Amino acid sequence: NAGGVAAAGRLVAVVNFGSQSVSLFELTNDGFVLTDTVNTISKPVSVAFGHGHLYVLGTTSVESHQLHGHDIEVASDGSTALLRADESAAQVGVVGDQLLITEKSNTVETVSLQAGAVVGTAIEVPIPAGSDTPLGLTTRGSVGYVTIAHSDEVGLVKGGQLITLVGSGSQHAPCWLALVGQSLYSSNS
């Protein structure tokens, strides 16, 4: 799953779906060293760094863990249930003071952050009827881009709203996204 690995500086977080945990590694002169493993509320599928935190999207919830340099708080400092929470969670990213989340059961949602911690409940980002299977995403600043895989579309999300939805061009069933400079790249499975 895209988003199952996230990097920030010399830190790398990796989901361990089967053991319901996330491992944190630090790049040293001798290579990567395991610094900690954090148990999660639900089986993790995606991770993201931002605001001095690691965000973990699980199959039914999203949670935040504060970072202290290369150390992580094993106890979550915030969590909330997903809107569908039907184990179709796909990916998480940071957009300004919110998290942007996709669930493959036709849901895009945001969750507020306060001092970097997850607060409140998930809020749906309405997508048009017939737009099927939100999946991958990428973010920059306060903007998020989301693939709507089975509809061959890519959406722009800002301020908790879908601003525009466009066809993915020649890419059929876009699943994953990468933003490089001014270019947005997609791939499918």
Short mmCIF file of C-alpha atoms in Angstrom, two decimals:
data_model
loop_
_atom_site.label_atom_id
_atom_site.label_comp_id
_atom_site.label_asym_id
_atom_site.label_seq_id
_atom_site.Cartn_x
_atom_site.Cartn_y
_atom_site.Cartn_z
CA ASN A 1 0.00 0.00 0.00
CA ALA A 2 1.36 3.43 -0.85
CA GLY A 3 1.88 5.35 2.35
CA GLY A 4 2.97 2.26 4.25
CA VAL A 5 6.40 3.89 4.56
CA ALA A 6 7.07 7.55 5.40
CA ALA A 7 10.35 9.43 5.77
CA ALA A 8 11.25 12.71 7.45
CA GLY A 9 14.88 13.75 7.71
CA ARG A 10 16.76 10.75 9.09
CA LEU A 11 13.60 8.98 10.36
CA VAL A 12 11.60 6.31 8.56
CA ALA A 13 8.31 4.85 9.79
CA VAL A 14 7.02 1.51 8.48
CA VAL A 15 3.62 -0.12 9.08
CA ASN A 16 3.50 -3.66 10.44
CA PHE A 17 -0.06 -4.63 9.51
CA GLY A 18 0.06 -8.20 10.85
CA SER A 19 1.46 -7.26 14.26
CA GLN A 20 -0.66 -4.06 14.57
CA SER A 21 2.33 -1.80 15.09
CA VAL A 22 4.60 0.77 13.43
CA SER A 23 8.40 0.56 13.50
CA LEU A 24 10.55 3.69 13.59
CA PHE A 25 14.06 3.60 12.10
CA GLU A 26 16.84 6.18 12.16
CA LEU A 27 19.48 6.47 9.46
CA THR A 28 22.93 6.40 11.05
CA ASN A 29 26.46 6.10 9.67
CA ASP A 30 26.05 2.32 10.01
CA GLY A 31 22.71 2.21 8.14
CA PHE A 32 19.17 2.06 9.46
CA VAL A 33 18.73 1.30 13.16
CA LEU A 34 15.40 0.30 14.71
CA THR A 35 14.72 2.89 17.44
CA ASP A 36 11.21 1.95 18.52
CA THR A 37 8.06 -0.01 17.76
CA VAL A 38 4.67 1.47 18.65
CA ASN A 39 1.49 -0.57 19.05
CA THR A 40 -1.47 0.99 17.24
CA ILE A 41 -5.20 1.22 17.92
CA SER A 42 -6.11 -0.61 14.71
CA LYS A 43 -4.07 -2.42 12.06
CA PRO A 44 -1.94 0.27 10.35
CA VAL A 45 -2.08 0.84 6.58
CA SER A 46 -0.47 4.28 6.12
CA VAL A 47 1.82 6.69 7.98
CA ALA A 48 2.78 10.36 7.57
CA PHE A 49 5.03 12.82 9.39
CA GLY A 50 4.16 16.45 10.20
CA HIS A 51 3.95 19.04 13.00
CA GLY A 52 6.42 17.09 15.17
CA HIS A 53 4.20 14.01 15.04
CA LEU A 54 3.82 10.66 13.35
CA TYR A 55 0.28 10.00 12.10
CA VAL A 56 -0.91 6.43 11.78
CA LEU A 57 -3.94 5.50 9.69
CA GLY A 58 -5.33 2.17 10.77
CA THR A 59 -8.16 0.13 9.31
CA THR A 60 -10.71 1.81 11.60
CA SER A 61 -8.98 4.83 13.19
CA VAL A 62 -6.29 7.48 12.89
CA GLU A 63 -3.91 8.42 15.69
CA SER A 64 -1.04 10.80 16.43
CA HIS A 65 2.22 10.16 18.28
CA GLN A 66 4.48 13.03 19.31
CA LEU A 67 8.12 12.95 18.22
CA HIS A 68 11.02 14.13 20.38
CA GLY A 69 13.98 14.23 18.01
CA HIS A 70 14.33 10.61 16.91
CA ASP A 71 12.26 9.28 19.83
CA ILE A 72 8.51 8.69 19.64
CA GLU A 73 5.89 8.69 22.38
CA VAL A 74 4.48 5.17 22.42
CA ALA A 75 1.19 6.45 23.84
CA SER A 76 -1.02 8.24 21.33
CA ASP A 77 -1.72 11.90 22.13
CA GLY A 78 -4.87 11.89 19.99
CA SER A 79 -7.08 9.54 18.01
CA THR A 80 -10.47 9.28 16.36
CA ALA A 81 -12.57 6.74 14.50
CA LEU A 82 -12.85 6.91 10.72
CA LEU A 83 -16.21 7.72 9.13
CA ARG A 84 -16.65 4.29 7.52
CA ALA A 85 -14.25 2.34 9.75
CA ASP A 86 -14.98 -0.71 7.58
CA GLU A 87 -11.32 -1.65 7.08
CA SER A 88 -11.19 0.10 3.67
CA ALA A 89 -8.79 2.81 4.92
CA ALA A 90 -6.22 3.66 2.26
CA GLN A 91 -3.90 6.60 2.93
CA VAL A 92 -3.23 9.58 5.22
CA GLY A 93 -1.47 12.90 4.54
CA VAL A 94 -1.01 16.25 6.26
CA VAL A 95 -2.76 19.34 4.77
CA GLY A 96 -2.13 22.43 6.88
CA ASP A 97 -3.68 21.86 10.32
CA GLN A 98 -5.63 18.79 9.20
CA LEU A 99 -5.13 15.24 8.11
CA LEU A 100 -6.54 14.16 4.74
CA ILE A 101 -7.71 10.55 4.68
CA THR A 102 -9.09 8.22 2.01
CA GLU A 103 -11.27 5.18 2.57
CA LYS A 104 -11.85 2.97 -0.48
CA SER A 105 -15.55 2.74 0.43
CA ASN A 106 -16.10 6.10 -1.35
CA THR A 107 -15.08 8.41 1.48
CA VAL A 108 -12.61 11.27 1.68
CA GLU A 109 -12.37 12.90 5.10
CA THR A 110 -10.41 15.37 7.17
CA VAL A 111 -9.45 15.31 10.84
CA SER A 112 -8.36 18.44 12.72
CA LEU A 113 -5.01 18.81 14.43
CA GLN A 114 -4.31 20.90 17.51
CA ALA A 115 -0.64 21.46 18.37
CA GLY A 116 -0.06 18.50 16.04
CA ALA A 117 -2.35 16.09 17.90
CA VAL A 118 -5.48 14.52 16.41
CA VAL A 119 -8.60 16.18 17.89
CA GLY A 120 -12.32 15.90 17.28
CA THR A 121 -14.08 13.66 14.82
CA ALA A 122 -13.58 12.94 11.15
CA ILE A 123 -15.48 15.23 8.75
CA GLU A 124 -16.51 14.09 5.28
CA VAL A 125 -15.23 15.88 2.19
CA PRO A 126 -18.19 15.49 -0.20
CA ILE A 127 -17.35 13.92 -3.55
CA PRO A 128 -19.79 13.67 -6.46
CA ALA A 129 -22.07 10.67 -6.72
CA GLY A 130 -20.50 8.17 -9.08
CA SER A 131 -16.94 9.08 -8.06
CA ASP A 132 -15.79 5.66 -6.96
CA THR A 133 -12.92 4.43 -4.78
CA PRO A 134 -10.81 7.25 -3.33
CA LEU A 135 -7.42 5.66 -2.85
CA GLY A 136 -4.03 7.34 -3.03
CA LEU A 137 -3.11 10.88 -2.13
CA THR A 138 -0.25 13.30 -1.91
CA THR A 139 -0.07 16.64 -0.13
CA ARG A 140 1.86 19.88 -0.17
CA GLY A 141 1.20 22.64 2.36
CA SER A 142 -2.57 23.12 2.63
CA VAL A 143 -3.42 21.28 -0.62
CA GLY A 144 -4.13 17.60 -1.16
CA TYR A 145 -4.54 15.59 -4.35
CA VAL A 146 -6.65 12.41 -4.21
CA THR A 147 -7.08 9.65 -6.77
CA ILE A 148 -10.61 8.44 -7.46
CA ALA A 149 -9.39 5.17 -8.89
CA HIS A 150 -12.43 3.50 -10.46
CA SER A 151 -13.66 6.82 -11.88
CA ASP A 152 -10.35 7.69 -13.61
CA GLU A 153 -10.26 11.03 -11.74
CA VAL A 154 -7.94 13.08 -9.56
CA GLY A 155 -9.36 15.60 -7.08
CA LEU A 156 -7.89 18.74 -5.53
CA VAL A 157 -8.83 19.18 -1.85
CA LYS A 158 -8.24 22.40 0.07
CA GLY A 159 -9.79 23.66 3.30
CA GLY A 160 -11.79 20.46 3.71
CA GLN A 161 -13.51 20.94 0.34
CA LEU A 162 -13.15 19.26 -3.03
CA ILE A 163 -12.17 22.22 -5.21
CA THR A 164 -12.03 20.43 -8.54
CA LEU A 165 -12.18 16.95 -10.00
CA VAL A 166 -10.53 16.23 -13.35
CA GLY A 167 -10.08 13.22 -15.57
CA SER A 168 -6.73 11.51 -15.16
CA GLY A 169 -5.94 11.80 -18.88
CA SER A 170 -4.39 8.68 -20.32
CA GLN A 171 -3.99 7.01 -16.91
CA HIS A 172 -6.71 4.41 -16.37
CA ALA A 173 -7.62 3.72 -12.73
CA PRO A 174 -5.07 6.04 -11.05
CA CYS A 175 -4.13 4.60 -7.69
CA TRP A 176 -1.02 6.35 -6.36
CA LEU A 177 0.29 9.90 -6.72
CA ALA A 178 3.61 11.71 -6.49
CA LEU A 179 4.09 15.47 -6.64
CA VAL A 180 7.44 16.61 -8.07
CA GLY A 181 7.86 20.34 -8.59
CA GLN A 182 4.80 21.50 -10.51
CA SER A 183 4.04 18.03 -11.93
CA LEU A 184 1.63 15.47 -10.51
CA TYR A 185 2.36 11.85 -11.48
CA SER A 186 0.00 8.92 -11.11
CA SER A 187 0.34 5.17 -11.43
CA ASN A 188 -2.03 2.27 -11.15
CA SER A 189 -1.80 -1.19 -9.65
#
